[in-house]
Coordinates of C-alpha atoms in Angstrom, one line a residue:
M1343 CA 86.2 -20.0 43.3
E1344 CA 87.0 -18.1 40.1
I1345 CA 89.1 -20.1 37.7
V1346 CA 89.6 -17.4 35.1
K1347 CA 87.7 -14.2 34.7
G1348 CA 84.0 -15.0 34.5
V1349 CA 84.3 -18.8 35.2
Y1350 CA 83.4 -19.9 38.7
Q1351 CA 83.7 -23.4 40.3
I1352 CA 80.9 -24.4 42.6
R1353 CA 81.3 -27.5 44.8
T1354 CA 78.3 -29.6 45.8
D1355 CA 78.8 -32.2 48.5
F1356 CA 76.6 -35.4 48.9
Q1357 CA 76.5 -38.8 50.6
V1358 CA 76.5 -41.9 48.4
T1359 CA 76.1 -44.0 51.5
P1360 CA 76.3 -43.1 55.2
E1361 CA 80.0 -44.0 55.0
V1362 CA 80.9 -42.6 51.6
R1363 CA 80.9 -38.8 51.1
R1364 CA 81.5 -37.4 47.7
Y1365 CA 81.4 -34.1 45.8
A1366 CA 81.0 -32.8 42.3
F1367 CA 81.9 -29.5 40.8
C1368 CA 79.5 -27.3 38.6
Y1369 CA 80.9 -24.4 36.6
L1370 CA 79.2 -21.1 36.3
I1371 CA 80.0 -18.9 33.2
V1372 CA 79.2 -15.3 33.9
G1373 CA 79.0 -12.5 31.3
E1374 CA 76.0 -10.2 30.9
D1375 CA 74.0 -13.3 31.7
C1376 CA 75.0 -16.7 33.1
W1377 CA 75.3 -20.3 31.9
L1378 CA 76.0 -23.4 33.9
V1379 CA 77.9 -26.7 33.2
D1380 CA 76.2 -29.5 35.2
S1381 CA 73.8 -29.1 38.1
G1382 CA 75.1 -31.2 40.9
V1383 CA 72.7 -33.3 43.0
T1384 CA 69.2 -32.6 44.3
G1385 CA 69.3 -29.4 46.3
S1386 CA 72.4 -27.9 44.6
D1387 CA 70.2 -25.2 43.0
E1388 CA 70.4 -23.3 46.3
A1389 CA 74.2 -23.0 46.2
I1390 CA 74.2 -22.2 42.5
L1391 CA 71.6 -19.5 42.8
Q1392 CA 73.4 -18.1 45.8
T1393 CA 76.7 -17.9 43.9
M1394 CA 74.8 -16.0 41.2
A1395 CA 73.3 -13.6 43.8
D1396 CA 76.7 -13.0 45.3
L1397 CA 77.8 -11.9 41.8
G1398 CA 74.9 -9.6 41.4
K1399 CA 72.9 -11.9 39.1
E1400 CA 69.2 -12.7 39.2
P1401 CA 67.8 -16.2 38.8
H1402 CA 66.2 -15.3 35.4
Q1403 CA 69.8 -14.5 34.1
L1404 CA 70.7 -18.2 34.1
R1405 CA 70.1 -18.7 30.4
G1406 CA 71.4 -22.2 29.8
L1407 CA 72.3 -25.4 31.6
F1408 CA 74.7 -27.7 29.7
L1409 CA 74.8 -31.3 31.0
T1410 CA 77.9 -33.3 30.3
H1411 CA 76.1 -36.6 30.9
A1412 CA 73.1 -38.2 32.7
H1413 CA 74.6 -39.4 36.0
P1414 CA 72.8 -38.3 39.2
D1415 CA 75.5 -36.1 40.6
H1416 CA 75.4 -34.0 37.4
V1417 CA 71.7 -33.7 36.7
G1418 CA 70.1 -33.8 40.2
G1419 CA 69.7 -30.1 40.5
G1420 CA 68.6 -29.6 36.9
A1421 CA 64.8 -29.7 37.3
A1422 CA 64.7 -27.2 40.1
L1423 CA 67.0 -24.8 38.2
R1424 CA 64.9 -25.1 35.1
R1425 CA 61.8 -24.4 37.1
R1426 CA 63.2 -21.5 39.1
T1427 CA 65.1 -19.8 36.3
G1428 CA 63.5 -20.7 33.0
C1429 CA 66.9 -21.8 31.7
T1430 CA 67.3 -23.9 28.5
V1431 CA 68.6 -27.4 29.2
Y1432 CA 71.1 -28.8 26.7
A1433 CA 72.3 -32.4 26.5
S1434 CA 73.3 -35.1 24.0
A1435 CA 70.8 -37.4 22.2
G1436 CA 72.3 -40.5 23.8
E1437 CA 72.1 -39.1 27.4
S1438 CA 68.8 -37.3 27.2
P1439 CA 66.6 -40.5 27.6
W1440 CA 68.2 -41.1 31.0
I1441 CA 68.1 -37.4 32.0
E1442 CA 64.4 -37.2 31.1
N1443 CA 63.5 -40.6 32.8
L1444 CA 65.4 -41.1 36.0
K1445 CA 63.3 -44.2 36.8
L1446 CA 64.8 -45.8 33.6
Q1447 CA 68.3 -44.8 34.6
K1448 CA 67.9 -46.2 38.1
E1449 CA 66.7 -49.5 36.6
K1450 CA 69.6 -49.7 34.2
R1451 CA 72.3 -48.2 36.4
P1452 CA 71.4 -48.7 40.1
I1453 CA 73.6 -47.0 42.6
P1454 CA 73.2 -46.4 46.3
N1455 CA 71.0 -43.5 47.3
F1456 CA 70.0 -42.8 43.7
D1457 CA 66.6 -41.2 44.6
T1458 CA 68.2 -38.8 47.0
L1459 CA 70.9 -37.7 44.6
A1460 CA 68.5 -37.2 41.7
A1461 CA 64.9 -37.0 42.7
E1462 CA 63.4 -35.4 39.6
S1463 CA 63.8 -36.0 35.9
V1464 CA 64.9 -33.0 33.8
P1465 CA 63.3 -32.1 30.5
V1466 CA 65.9 -31.5 27.8
D1467 CA 65.1 -28.6 25.6
R1468 CA 67.8 -28.8 23.0
L1469 CA 70.1 -31.7 21.8
L1470 CA 73.8 -31.1 21.1
K1471 CA 76.5 -33.2 19.5
G1472 CA 80.2 -33.0 19.1
G1473 CA 81.2 -30.2 16.7
D1474 CA 78.3 -27.9 17.5
T1475 CA 79.2 -24.3 18.4
L1476 CA 77.0 -21.9 20.3
S1477 CA 77.4 -18.1 20.6
L1478 CA 76.2 -17.4 24.1
E1479 CA 76.9 -13.7 23.9
P1480 CA 79.7 -11.5 22.5
G1481 CA 83.0 -12.9 23.7
L1482 CA 81.5 -16.1 24.9
T1483 CA 81.5 -19.0 22.4
L1484 CA 80.9 -22.6 23.5
E1485 CA 82.2 -25.5 21.4
V1486 CA 80.8 -29.0 22.0
I1487 CA 83.3 -31.9 22.2
A1488 CA 82.1 -35.5 22.0
T1489 CA 83.7 -37.4 24.9
P1490 CA 82.0 -40.7 25.4
G1491 CA 83.3 -43.6 27.5
H1492 CA 82.5 -42.7 31.1
S1493 CA 79.0 -42.6 29.8
A1494 CA 77.5 -43.6 26.4
D1495 CA 77.3 -40.1 24.8
G1496 CA 79.1 -37.8 27.2
L1497 CA 80.0 -34.3 26.1
S1498 CA 82.7 -31.7 27.1
F1499 CA 82.4 -28.0 26.4
R1500 CA 85.2 -25.6 25.4
L1501 CA 84.7 -21.9 26.2
V1502 CA 86.7 -20.7 23.2
E1503 CA 87.8 -17.1 24.0
Q1504 CA 88.7 -18.0 27.6
G1505 CA 90.7 -21.1 26.8
V1506 CA 88.7 -23.3 29.2
V1507 CA 87.3 -26.8 28.7
F1508 CA 84.8 -28.4 31.0
T1509 CA 85.4 -32.2 30.9
G1510 CA 82.7 -33.6 33.2
D1511 CA 83.9 -37.1 34.2
A1512 CA 85.8 -37.9 31.0
I1513 CA 89.2 -37.7 32.7
P1514 CA 89.6 -40.3 35.4
A1515 CA 90.4 -38.6 38.7
P1516 CA 93.8 -39.7 40.1
G1517 CA 93.5 -42.2 42.9
D1518 CA 89.7 -42.5 42.5
V1519 CA 87.5 -45.4 41.4
P1520 CA 88.0 -45.9 37.6
V1521 CA 84.4 -45.7 36.3
Y1522 CA 83.6 -45.9 32.6
E1523 CA 81.3 -47.9 30.3
D1524 CA 83.5 -48.3 27.2
W1525 CA 87.3 -48.3 27.7
Q1526 CA 88.1 -47.8 24.0
A1527 CA 85.8 -44.8 23.8
S1528 CA 87.3 -43.4 27.0
L1529 CA 90.8 -43.7 25.5
H1530 CA 89.7 -41.9 22.4
S1531 CA 88.1 -39.2 24.4
L1532 CA 91.3 -38.6 26.4
E1533 CA 93.2 -38.3 23.2
T1534 CA 90.6 -35.7 22.0
L1535 CA 90.9 -33.7 25.2
R1536 CA 94.7 -33.8 24.9
K1537 CA 94.4 -32.0 21.6
A1538 CA 91.9 -29.4 22.9
E1539 CA 93.1 -25.8 22.6
A1540 CA 92.7 -24.8 26.2
D1541 CA 94.8 -23.5 29.1
W1542 CA 92.5 -24.7 31.8
F1543 CA 90.7 -28.1 32.1
C1544 CA 87.8 -28.2 34.5
P1545 CA 86.7 -31.7 35.6
A1546 CA 83.8 -32.5 37.9
W1547 CA 85.7 -34.8 40.3
D1548 CA 88.9 -32.9 40.9
K1549 CA 90.4 -29.4 41.0
A1550 CA 90.8 -27.3 37.8
Y1551 CA 94.0 -28.3 36.0
T1552 CA 96.4 -26.1 34.1
R1553 CA 97.2 -27.5 30.7
Q1554 CA 100.4 -29.1 32.0
E1555 CA 98.6 -30.7 34.9
A1556 CA 95.8 -31.9 32.6
L1557 CA 98.2 -33.6 30.2
A1558 CA 99.8 -35.5 33.1
V1559 CA 96.4 -36.6 34.5
I1560 CA 95.3 -37.6 31.1
A1561 CA 98.4 -39.8 30.7
Q1562 CA 97.7 -41.3 34.1
G1563 CA 94.2 -42.1 33.0
E1564 CA 95.3 -43.7 29.8
A1565 CA 97.8 -45.9 31.7
L1566 CA 95.1 -46.9 34.2
I1567 CA 92.6 -47.9 31.6
G1568 CA 95.3 -49.8 29.6
G1569 CA 96.4 -51.6 32.7
I1570 CA 92.9 -52.7 33.6
Q1571 CA 92.3 -53.9 30.1
R1572 CA 95.5 -56.0 30.2
M1573 CA 94.4 -57.5 33.5
V1574 CA 90.9 -58.3 32.3
K1575 CA 92.3 -59.9 29.2
D1576 CA 94.8 -61.9 31.2
L1577 CA 92.3 -63.0 33.9
A1578 CA 89.1 -63.4 31.9
A1579 CA 89.8 -66.9 30.4
G1580 CA 90.1 -68.4 33.9
Q1581 CA 87.2 -66.4 35.4
P1582 CA 84.1 -66.8 33.2
E1583 CA 81.8 -65.4 35.9
L1584 CA 81.8 -61.7 36.2
D1585 CA 81.8 -61.7 40.1
K1586 CA 84.9 -63.9 40.1
L1587 CA 86.6 -61.7 37.4
V1588 CA 85.8 -58.5 39.4
D1589 CA 87.3 -60.2 42.5
A1590 CA 90.4 -61.2 40.6
V1591 CA 90.9 -57.7 39.2
C1592 CA 90.5 -56.1 42.6
T1593 CA 93.1 -58.5 44.0
R1594 CA 95.5 -57.8 41.2
L1595 CA 95.0 -54.0 41.7
G1596 CA 95.5 -54.4 45.5
R1597 CA 92.2 -52.6 46.0
P1598 CA 89.8 -55.1 47.6
Q1599 CA 87.3 -52.4 48.6
L1600 CA 86.3 -52.0 44.9
R1601 CA 84.7 -55.5 45.0
E1602 CA 81.5 -53.9 46.5
H1603 CA 81.5 -50.9 44.2
P1604 CA 78.7 -51.3 41.7
L1605 CA 80.2 -48.9 39.1
F1606 CA 83.6 -50.6 39.1
R1607 CA 81.7 -53.8 38.3
R1608 CA 80.4 -52.1 35.2
T1609 CA 83.9 -51.0 34.3
V1610 CA 85.2 -54.5 34.4
A1611 CA 82.2 -55.8 32.5
G1612 CA 82.8 -53.2 29.8
H1613 CA 86.4 -54.4 29.4
R1614 CA 85.3 -58.0 29.1
K1615 CA 82.7 -57.5 26.4
K1616 CA 84.8 -55.4 24.1
D1617 CA 88.5 -55.9 23.4

């Protein structure tokens, strides 16, 4: 799907468990050559290279892969793409240790089906930080925006001339499981994205938003994070054990199914340790 001229959304589907099916979007930037934001799960390289072929591009024309963060549904296809295309892999300093060592990430952040989602670690060729600017080719300038919170050192990328910002998982998807490591950093990142000069906002877990839609979803995300923080602060004194606190928050939210979600547990733990 073409979002604006030269920017294509590629959907990659996967199973977290036999019962839970998810998807993530990668974004292909096409000029004389190609660049990719995120790489989906293991096996996503096929769909990405097929999209390039459909657009008349050869594998060697994938010049760069920009990873918003280290989570398996964003890096799983990276090693195969790097091997098949010779592309340069870009990521932040805080995320690269987990990208280059998936065994370490699995130990620190276990999730169901991890090895299937991301089977092969990805060498990172170049480190980026917020404020960096890259001239990809004439008419394609990429600005790096620091958007931590969902992950420790997450990045978003703004394609300047086209007015498009790729936000990874920095913006909570409406109605989805709220997942972030640091609630204060998440709120700051949402404020940063609100100020971004862009007409289109392209997240990994939802459709591409117009600016007006993005501002509404950002406001919803801020309200959700603030509401969970108030709940945790209210409930934490009487629930010193994390399991009991998670249960109490899920009850208050009216979403008992989140009790068994390992990433929501990390969300609650992040609220409790830092207020």
